[in-house]
Amino acid sequence: MLEHLQEILHAVGPWLPHTFVAFIFLLILKKYGGSHIQPLFFAKVYNPFLGTYHVTCQALKRQHFLSMKDHVSADPVLRKKGVLRILEIGPGPGYNFEFYPPNSELTVVEVNPYFEEQFFRKQKEHPHIKMERFVVGFAENMKDVPDNSVDIVVSTMVLCSVRSVEGALKEIHRILAPGGKYYYWEHIREAEYMWVLFVQHLASYTFYDLVFGCQLNRKSDEIIKRNKVGFSSIDQQRFRTPQKGGLHAILIFHSAHVKGIATK
C-alpha cells in the first residue's frame, strides 16, 4: 500500500505547487473578491471584453428593445412630456443605453461602485436620454426605489449573478408601475449540448462564480416562467447567440439565452 501511495505522490507531485497557488488565490478571491478585487476587475479588465459580445448581439438586442418606444408612462406628468422612466439593473459600462427611447429618464442599480464615473460620463455619448440616478445596491433589495415608480425595468446578463433570482423578480415587480414592463436578456443553462452543460456545472461549482460572480448553469428562464411574483403576462423565447471562430468560440459556454418581456 505504501508503494501505491508513493506512485500516486510521484504522479501528482509536479502539480502540487500549482495546486497550492491556485488554492490560495481562490481563498483570497472568496474573502476579498466580493468587495474589492472582483468589482475592480470587472470595471477595468473584464467588461471591455464584453464589447465583442455586444457587437455580436447588437442587432438582436436592438430588435428586442424596439417595442419600448411604443410604451406610455404611467406618470401623468411624464406622459404629457412623452418621457419614460427606465431603470436598468447592472448596466456595467452602459452597452444598452443606445437602445432606449429619446427623452428617457434613466436610473441604474449597480452593485459595482466603480461604474459610477462611467455612468455619468456616458451622458455625452447618449444625449437622447437623461442620466438621473446611480444607485449602489442589489437587485434583490432596491430599497431606494419607491413602489410602482418605474415604467420599464431592464436586465441583461444579470440574473446569473444575483443571490436570488426569485428575490430580484419580486423587487422588479414591486417597483414597476401598473402596466410596466420588464425587458430581460439572460444567458441560461445549456439544454442541447451535454458536454457544454457538463463544463457549465464544473465551472459554476469551482472557480467561475468566485472569479466572475456568475453561475453559468442558472435556470433563469424556468424561474421567470413559474411567475411566482404575479406578472399579468410573460412572453419569452430561448435562443442561441451568434457564434464566432477562434478564441471567441469559448462563448459557446454561455450561448444559450432567453429573452422576454414580462408585464405587471
mmCIF file of C-alpha atoms in Angstrom:
data_model
loop_
_atom_site.group_PDB
_atom_site.id
_atom_site.type_symbol
_atom_site.label_atom_id
_atom_site.label_comp_id
_atom_site.label_asym_id
_atom_site.label_seq_id
_atom_site.Cartn_x
_atom_site.Cartn_y
_atom_site.Cartn_z
ATOM 1 C CA MET A 1 0.000 0.000 0.000
ATOM 2 C CA LEU A 2 2.910 2.302 0.788
ATOM 3 C CA GLU A 3 4.323 1.691 -2.674
ATOM 4 C CA HIS A 4 0.961 2.511 -4.234
ATOM 5 C CA LEU A 5 0.811 5.779 -2.286
ATOM 6 C CA GLN A 6 4.327 6.661 -3.426
ATOM 7 C CA GLU A 7 3.314 6.103 -7.052
ATOM 8 C CA ILE A 8 0.364 8.481 -6.630
ATOM 9 C CA LEU A 9 2.547 11.142 -4.995
ATOM 10 C CA HIS A 10 5.107 10.763 -7.750
ATOM 11 C CA ALA A 11 2.409 11.319 -10.384
ATOM 12 C CA VAL A 12 0.791 14.342 -8.785
ATOM 13 C CA GLY A 13 3.945 15.789 -7.256
ATOM 14 C CA PRO A 14 4.823 18.214 -10.081
ATOM 15 C CA TRP A 15 1.303 19.690 -9.881
ATOM 16 C CA LEU A 16 1.234 20.270 -6.108
ATOM 17 C CA PRO A 17 2.885 23.735 -6.137
ATOM 18 C CA HIS A 18 0.493 24.951 -8.842
ATOM 19 C CA THR A 19 -2.475 23.491 -6.979
ATOM 20 C CA PHE A 20 -1.368 25.221 -3.773
ATOM 21 C CA VAL A 21 -1.047 28.608 -5.524
ATOM 22 C CA ALA A 22 -4.461 28.184 -7.159
ATOM 23 C CA PHE A 23 -5.983 27.270 -3.785
ATOM 24 C CA ILE A 24 -4.527 30.384 -2.104
ATOM 25 C CA PHE A 25 -5.757 32.547 -4.999
ATOM 26 C CA LEU A 26 -9.294 31.170 -4.647
ATOM 27 C CA LEU A 27 -9.233 31.779 -0.878
ATOM 28 C CA ILE A 28 -8.215 35.409 -1.457
ATOM 29 C CA LEU A 29 -10.988 35.832 -4.001
ATOM 30 C CA LYS A 30 -13.509 34.282 -1.650
ATOM 31 C CA LYS A 31 -12.534 36.605 1.198
ATOM 32 C CA TYR A 32 -11.981 39.873 -0.679
ATOM 33 C CA GLY A 33 -13.382 39.373 -4.161
ATOM 34 C CA GLY A 34 -16.941 40.492 -3.468
ATOM 35 C CA SER A 35 -15.967 43.905 -2.118
ATOM 36 C CA HIS A 36 -12.557 44.685 -3.605
ATOM 37 C CA ILE A 37 -10.921 42.553 -6.287
ATOM 38 C CA GLN A 38 -13.930 41.370 -8.270
ATOM 39 C CA PRO A 39 -15.636 44.790 -8.769
ATOM 40 C CA LEU A 40 -12.371 46.425 -9.835
ATOM 41 C CA PHE A 41 -11.596 43.506 -12.157
ATOM 42 C CA PHE A 42 -14.994 43.835 -13.828
ATOM 43 C CA ALA A 43 -14.764 47.604 -14.297
ATOM 44 C CA LYS A 44 -11.184 47.768 -15.566
ATOM 45 C CA VAL A 45 -10.484 44.421 -17.241
ATOM 46 C CA TYR A 46 -13.415 42.095 -17.905
ATOM 47 C CA ASN A 47 -16.142 44.445 -19.145
ATOM 48 C CA PRO A 48 -14.139 45.856 -22.061
ATOM 49 C CA PHE A 49 -14.082 42.300 -23.414
ATOM 50 C CA LEU A 50 -17.875 42.292 -23.306
ATOM 51 C CA GLY A 51 -17.726 44.868 -26.088
ATOM 52 C CA THR A 52 -17.151 41.998 -28.507
ATOM 53 C CA TYR A 53 -20.260 40.259 -27.192
ATOM 54 C CA HIS A 54 -22.252 43.479 -27.545
ATOM 55 C CA VAL A 55 -21.217 43.982 -31.170
ATOM 56 C CA THR A 56 -22.092 40.369 -31.965
ATOM 57 C CA CYS A 57 -25.571 40.689 -30.440
ATOM 58 C CA GLN A 58 -26.227 44.369 -31.217
ATOM 59 C CA ALA A 59 -28.803 43.848 -33.980
ATOM 60 C CA LEU A 60 -30.650 41.189 -31.984
ATOM 61 C CA LYS A 61 -30.771 43.385 -28.897
ATOM 62 C CA ARG A 62 -31.951 46.401 -30.874
ATOM 63 C CA GLN A 63 -34.869 44.346 -32.186
ATOM 64 C CA HIS A 64 -35.666 43.076 -28.696
ATOM 65 C CA PHE A 65 -35.874 46.575 -27.227
ATOM 66 C CA LEU A 66 -37.669 48.114 -30.221
ATOM 67 C CA SER A 67 -41.189 47.918 -28.728
ATOM 68 C CA MET A 68 -40.048 50.043 -25.802
ATOM 69 C CA LYS A 69 -40.633 53.173 -27.897
ATOM 70 C CA ASP A 70 -44.373 52.429 -28.005
ATOM 71 C CA HIS A 71 -44.747 52.252 -24.234
ATOM 72 C CA VAL A 72 -46.538 55.116 -22.471
ATOM 73 C CA SER A 73 -45.532 56.262 -18.986
ATOM 74 C CA ALA A 74 -47.874 55.617 -16.064
ATOM 75 C CA ASP A 75 -46.902 59.019 -14.630
ATOM 76 C CA PRO A 76 -49.336 61.708 -15.961
ATOM 77 C CA VAL A 77 -46.650 64.411 -15.942
ATOM 78 C CA LEU A 78 -44.116 62.269 -17.808
ATOM 79 C CA ARG A 79 -46.810 61.024 -20.169
ATOM 80 C CA LYS A 80 -47.582 64.585 -21.301
ATOM 81 C CA LYS A 81 -43.885 65.145 -21.990
ATOM 82 C CA GLY A 82 -43.507 61.839 -23.843
ATOM 83 C CA VAL A 83 -40.953 60.668 -21.285
ATOM 84 C CA LEU A 84 -40.317 57.162 -19.940
ATOM 85 C CA ARG A 85 -38.782 56.370 -16.569
ATOM 86 C CA ILE A 86 -36.376 53.450 -17.113
ATOM 87 C CA LEU A 87 -34.369 51.523 -14.528
ATOM 88 C CA GLU A 88 -31.593 49.191 -15.597
ATOM 89 C CA ILE A 89 -30.110 46.639 -13.219
ATOM 90 C CA GLY A 90 -26.386 46.020 -13.572
ATOM 91 C CA PRO A 91 -25.715 48.131 -16.682
ATOM 92 C CA GLY A 92 -21.923 47.866 -16.403
ATOM 93 C CA PRO A 93 -20.387 50.246 -18.953
ATOM 94 C CA GLY A 94 -23.782 51.056 -20.489
ATOM 95 C CA TYR A 95 -23.971 48.962 -23.646
ATOM 96 C CA ASN A 96 -27.795 49.113 -23.633
ATOM 97 C CA PHE A 97 -28.157 52.880 -23.404
ATOM 98 C CA GLU A 98 -28.211 53.304 -27.177
ATOM 99 C CA PHE A 99 -31.452 51.289 -27.383
ATOM 100 C CA TYR A 100 -33.532 53.481 -25.069
ATOM 101 C CA PRO A 101 -36.189 55.848 -26.498
ATOM 102 C CA PRO A 102 -35.399 59.587 -26.702
ATOM 103 C CA ASN A 103 -36.208 61.650 -23.594
ATOM 104 C CA SER A 104 -35.987 58.624 -21.300
ATOM 105 C CA GLU A 105 -35.026 59.288 -17.679
ATOM 106 C CA LEU A 106 -32.568 56.573 -16.643
ATOM 107 C CA THR A 107 -31.796 55.261 -13.180
ATOM 108 C CA VAL A 108 -29.418 52.350 -12.693
ATOM 109 C CA VAL A 109 -28.972 49.950 -9.791
ATOM 110 C CA GLU A 110 -25.418 48.660 -9.871
ATOM 111 C CA VAL A 111 -23.640 46.574 -7.256
ATOM 112 C CA ASN A 112 -20.250 47.737 -8.574
ATOM 113 C CA PRO A 113 -19.453 51.320 -7.445
ATOM 114 C CA TYR A 114 -16.525 51.507 -9.906
ATOM 115 C CA PHE A 115 -19.031 52.043 -12.742
ATOM 116 C CA GLU A 116 -20.497 55.273 -11.353
ATOM 117 C CA GLU A 117 -17.958 57.526 -13.062
ATOM 118 C CA GLN A 118 -18.539 55.750 -16.385
ATOM 119 C CA PHE A 119 -22.309 56.088 -15.976
ATOM 120 C CA PHE A 120 -22.342 59.880 -15.868
ATOM 121 C CA ARG A 121 -19.604 60.111 -18.489
ATOM 122 C CA LYS A 122 -21.941 58.238 -20.841
ATOM 123 C CA GLN A 123 -24.282 61.248 -20.849
ATOM 124 C CA LYS A 124 -22.159 62.881 -23.540
ATOM 125 C CA GLU A 125 -22.325 59.759 -25.704
ATOM 126 C CA HIS A 126 -26.097 59.396 -25.286
ATOM 127 C CA PRO A 127 -27.634 62.889 -25.223
ATOM 128 C CA HIS A 128 -31.031 61.416 -26.204
ATOM 129 C CA ILE A 129 -31.521 60.170 -22.626
ATOM 130 C CA LYS A 130 -31.103 61.779 -19.213
ATOM 131 C CA MET A 131 -28.882 60.054 -16.657
ATOM 132 C CA GLU A 132 -30.889 60.530 -13.458
ATOM 133 C CA ARG A 133 -29.501 58.371 -10.651
ATOM 134 C CA PHE A 134 -26.756 55.862 -9.953
ATOM 135 C CA VAL A 135 -27.835 53.663 -7.039
ATOM 136 C CA VAL A 136 -25.323 51.289 -5.481
ATOM 137 C CA GLY A 137 -27.304 48.242 -4.457
ATOM 138 C CA PHE A 138 -28.537 44.745 -5.189
ATOM 139 C CA ALA A 139 -31.340 43.617 -7.483
ATOM 140 C CA GLU A 140 -32.856 41.710 -4.565
ATOM 141 C CA ASN A 141 -33.031 44.825 -2.383
ATOM 142 C CA MET A 142 -33.731 48.048 -4.297
ATOM 143 C CA LYS A 143 -34.938 49.834 -1.166
ATOM 144 C CA ASP A 144 -34.053 53.266 -2.546
ATOM 145 C CA VAL A 145 -36.537 52.840 -5.420
ATOM 146 C CA PRO A 146 -40.201 53.519 -4.499
ATOM 147 C CA ASP A 147 -43.070 51.133 -5.227
ATOM 148 C CA ASN A 148 -44.881 51.469 -8.579
ATOM 149 C CA SER A 149 -42.468 54.169 -9.764
ATOM 150 C CA VAL A 150 -40.789 52.776 -12.895
ATOM 151 C CA ASP A 151 -42.208 52.305 -16.402
ATOM 152 C CA ILE A 152 -39.512 49.953 -17.705
ATOM 153 C CA VAL A 153 -37.018 47.676 -15.941
ATOM 154 C CA VAL A 154 -34.139 46.168 -17.928
ATOM 155 C CA SER A 155 -31.648 43.437 -17.112
ATOM 156 C CA THR A 156 -29.163 41.830 -19.485
ATOM 157 C CA MET A 157 -26.718 39.164 -18.296
ATOM 158 C CA VAL A 158 -27.622 39.928 -14.680
ATOM 159 C CA LEU A 159 -29.772 37.125 -13.240
ATOM 160 C CA CYS A 160 -26.807 34.756 -13.457
ATOM 161 C CA SER A 161 -25.066 36.751 -10.749
ATOM 162 C CA VAL A 162 -27.814 37.743 -8.292
ATOM 163 C CA ARG A 163 -28.010 35.915 -4.976
ATOM 164 C CA SER A 164 -31.684 35.090 -5.533
ATOM 165 C CA VAL A 165 -33.480 35.217 -8.894
ATOM 166 C CA GLU A 166 -36.831 34.986 -7.106
ATOM 167 C CA GLY A 167 -35.864 37.874 -4.832
ATOM 168 C CA ALA A 168 -34.804 40.011 -7.798
ATOM 169 C CA LEU A 169 -38.066 39.313 -9.646
ATOM 170 C CA LYS A 170 -40.059 40.227 -6.551
ATOM 171 C CA GLU A 171 -38.290 43.596 -6.354
ATOM 172 C CA ILE A 172 -38.705 44.219 -10.084
ATOM 173 C CA HIS A 173 -42.429 43.574 -9.804
ATOM 174 C CA ARG A 174 -42.639 45.894 -6.780
ATOM 175 C CA ILE A 175 -41.011 48.926 -8.410
ATOM 176 C CA LEU A 176 -42.814 48.586 -11.761
ATOM 177 C CA ALA A 177 -45.843 50.812 -12.238
ATOM 178 C CA PRO A 178 -49.092 49.043 -13.197
ATOM 179 C CA GLY A 179 -48.750 48.085 -16.854
ATOM 180 C CA GLY A 180 -44.978 48.489 -16.642
ATOM 181 C CA LYS A 181 -42.698 46.084 -18.476
ATOM 182 C CA TYR A 182 -39.617 44.097 -17.571
ATOM 183 C CA TYR A 183 -37.269 43.516 -20.536
ATOM 184 C CA TYR A 184 -34.771 40.744 -19.897
ATOM 185 C CA TRP A 185 -31.951 39.128 -21.880
ATOM 186 C CA GLU A 186 -30.112 36.429 -19.951
ATOM 187 C CA HIS A 187 -27.812 33.507 -20.560
ATOM 188 C CA ILE A 188 -29.171 30.242 -19.154
ATOM 189 C CA ARG A 189 -28.400 26.568 -18.586
ATOM 190 C CA GLU A 190 -27.436 24.637 -21.709
ATOM 191 C CA ALA A 191 -30.194 22.276 -22.920
ATOM 192 C CA GLU A 192 -28.803 20.987 -26.230
ATOM 193 C CA TYR A 193 -25.129 20.034 -25.839
ATOM 194 C CA MET A 194 -24.496 17.852 -22.790
ATOM 195 C CA TRP A 195 -20.724 18.397 -22.877
ATOM 196 C CA VAL A 196 -21.343 22.173 -22.651
ATOM 197 C CA LEU A 197 -23.697 21.584 -19.718
ATOM 198 C CA PHE A 198 -21.002 19.500 -18.012
ATOM 199 C CA VAL A 199 -18.485 22.342 -18.357
ATOM 200 C CA GLN A 200 -21.096 24.809 -17.072
ATOM 201 C CA HIS A 201 -21.617 22.692 -13.957
ATOM 202 C CA LEU A 202 -17.898 22.167 -13.438
ATOM 203 C CA ALA A 203 -17.053 25.865 -13.802
ATOM 204 C CA SER A 204 -20.009 27.103 -11.733
ATOM 205 C CA TYR A 205 -19.184 24.873 -8.776
ATOM 206 C CA THR A 206 -15.457 25.648 -8.778
ATOM 207 C CA PHE A 207 -13.919 28.931 -9.949
ATOM 208 C CA TYR A 208 -16.389 30.767 -12.195
ATOM 209 C CA ASP A 209 -18.606 32.205 -9.507
ATOM 210 C CA LEU A 210 -15.612 33.319 -7.454
ATOM 211 C CA VAL A 211 -13.834 34.998 -10.369
ATOM 212 C CA PHE A 212 -16.728 36.347 -12.433
ATOM 213 C CA GLY A 213 -19.560 36.370 -9.910
ATOM 214 C CA CYS A 214 -21.654 34.311 -12.328
ATOM 215 C CA GLN A 215 -23.366 30.919 -12.333
ATOM 216 C CA LEU A 216 -23.349 29.506 -15.851
ATOM 217 C CA ASN A 217 -25.940 26.827 -15.082
ATOM 218 C CA ARG A 218 -28.813 29.026 -13.840
ATOM 219 C CA LYS A 219 -32.341 28.158 -14.987
ATOM 220 C CA SER A 220 -33.489 31.785 -15.038
ATOM 221 C CA ASP A 221 -35.970 31.147 -17.842
ATOM 222 C CA GLU A 222 -37.782 28.471 -15.854
ATOM 223 C CA ILE A 223 -37.870 30.605 -12.710
ATOM 224 C CA ILE A 224 -39.370 33.549 -14.605
ATOM 225 C CA LYS A 225 -41.884 31.287 -16.327
ATOM 226 C CA ARG A 226 -43.139 29.948 -12.973
ATOM 227 C CA ASN A 227 -44.242 33.555 -12.302
ATOM 228 C CA LYS A 228 -44.485 33.407 -8.532
ATOM 229 C CA VAL A 229 -44.483 37.221 -8.302
ATOM 230 C CA GLY A 230 -47.653 37.657 -10.377
ATOM 231 C CA PHE A 231 -46.851 39.289 -13.720
ATOM 232 C CA SER A 232 -50.011 39.673 -15.813
ATOM 233 C CA SER A 233 -48.221 38.252 -18.860
ATOM 234 C CA ILE A 234 -44.827 36.805 -19.807
ATOM 235 C CA ASP A 235 -43.623 36.493 -23.393
ATOM 236 C CA GLN A 236 -40.235 34.800 -23.643
ATOM 237 C CA GLN A 237 -38.235 32.634 -26.000
ATOM 238 C CA ARG A 238 -34.993 30.701 -25.890
ATOM 239 C CA PHE A 239 -32.331 31.369 -28.492
ATOM 240 C CA ARG A 240 -28.632 30.994 -29.113
ATOM 241 C CA THR A 241 -26.296 33.921 -29.664
ATOM 242 C CA PRO A 242 -24.270 34.031 -32.920
ATOM 243 C CA GLN A 243 -21.009 32.111 -32.639
ATOM 244 C CA LYS A 244 -17.591 33.151 -33.916
ATOM 245 C CA GLY A 245 -14.464 31.118 -34.506
ATOM 246 C CA GLY A 246 -11.059 31.349 -32.892
ATOM 247 C CA LEU A 247 -10.756 32.402 -29.269
ATOM 248 C CA HIS A 248 -14.359 33.701 -29.284
ATOM 249 C CA ALA A 249 -15.587 30.116 -29.706
ATOM 250 C CA ILE A 250 -15.296 29.808 -25.920
ATOM 251 C CA LEU A 251 -18.522 31.830 -25.726
ATOM 252 C CA ILE A 252 -20.331 28.579 -26.536
ATOM 253 C CA PHE A 253 -20.420 28.028 -22.775
ATOM 254 C CA HIS A 254 -22.931 30.844 -22.348
ATOM 255 C CA SER A 255 -24.520 30.949 -25.794
ATOM 256 C CA ALA A 256 -27.864 29.512 -24.593
ATOM 257 C CA HIS A 257 -30.045 32.528 -23.856
ATOM 258 C CA VAL A 258 -33.564 33.626 -23.054
ATOM 259 C CA LYS A 259 -35.137 36.966 -23.936
ATOM 260 C CA GLY A 260 -38.531 38.178 -22.939
ATOM 261 C CA ILE A 261 -40.924 40.859 -21.751
ATOM 262 C CA ALA A 262 -42.934 40.476 -18.554
ATOM 263 C CA THR A 263 -45.810 42.888 -17.916
ATOM 264 C CA LYS A 264 -47.071 43.902 -14.479
#
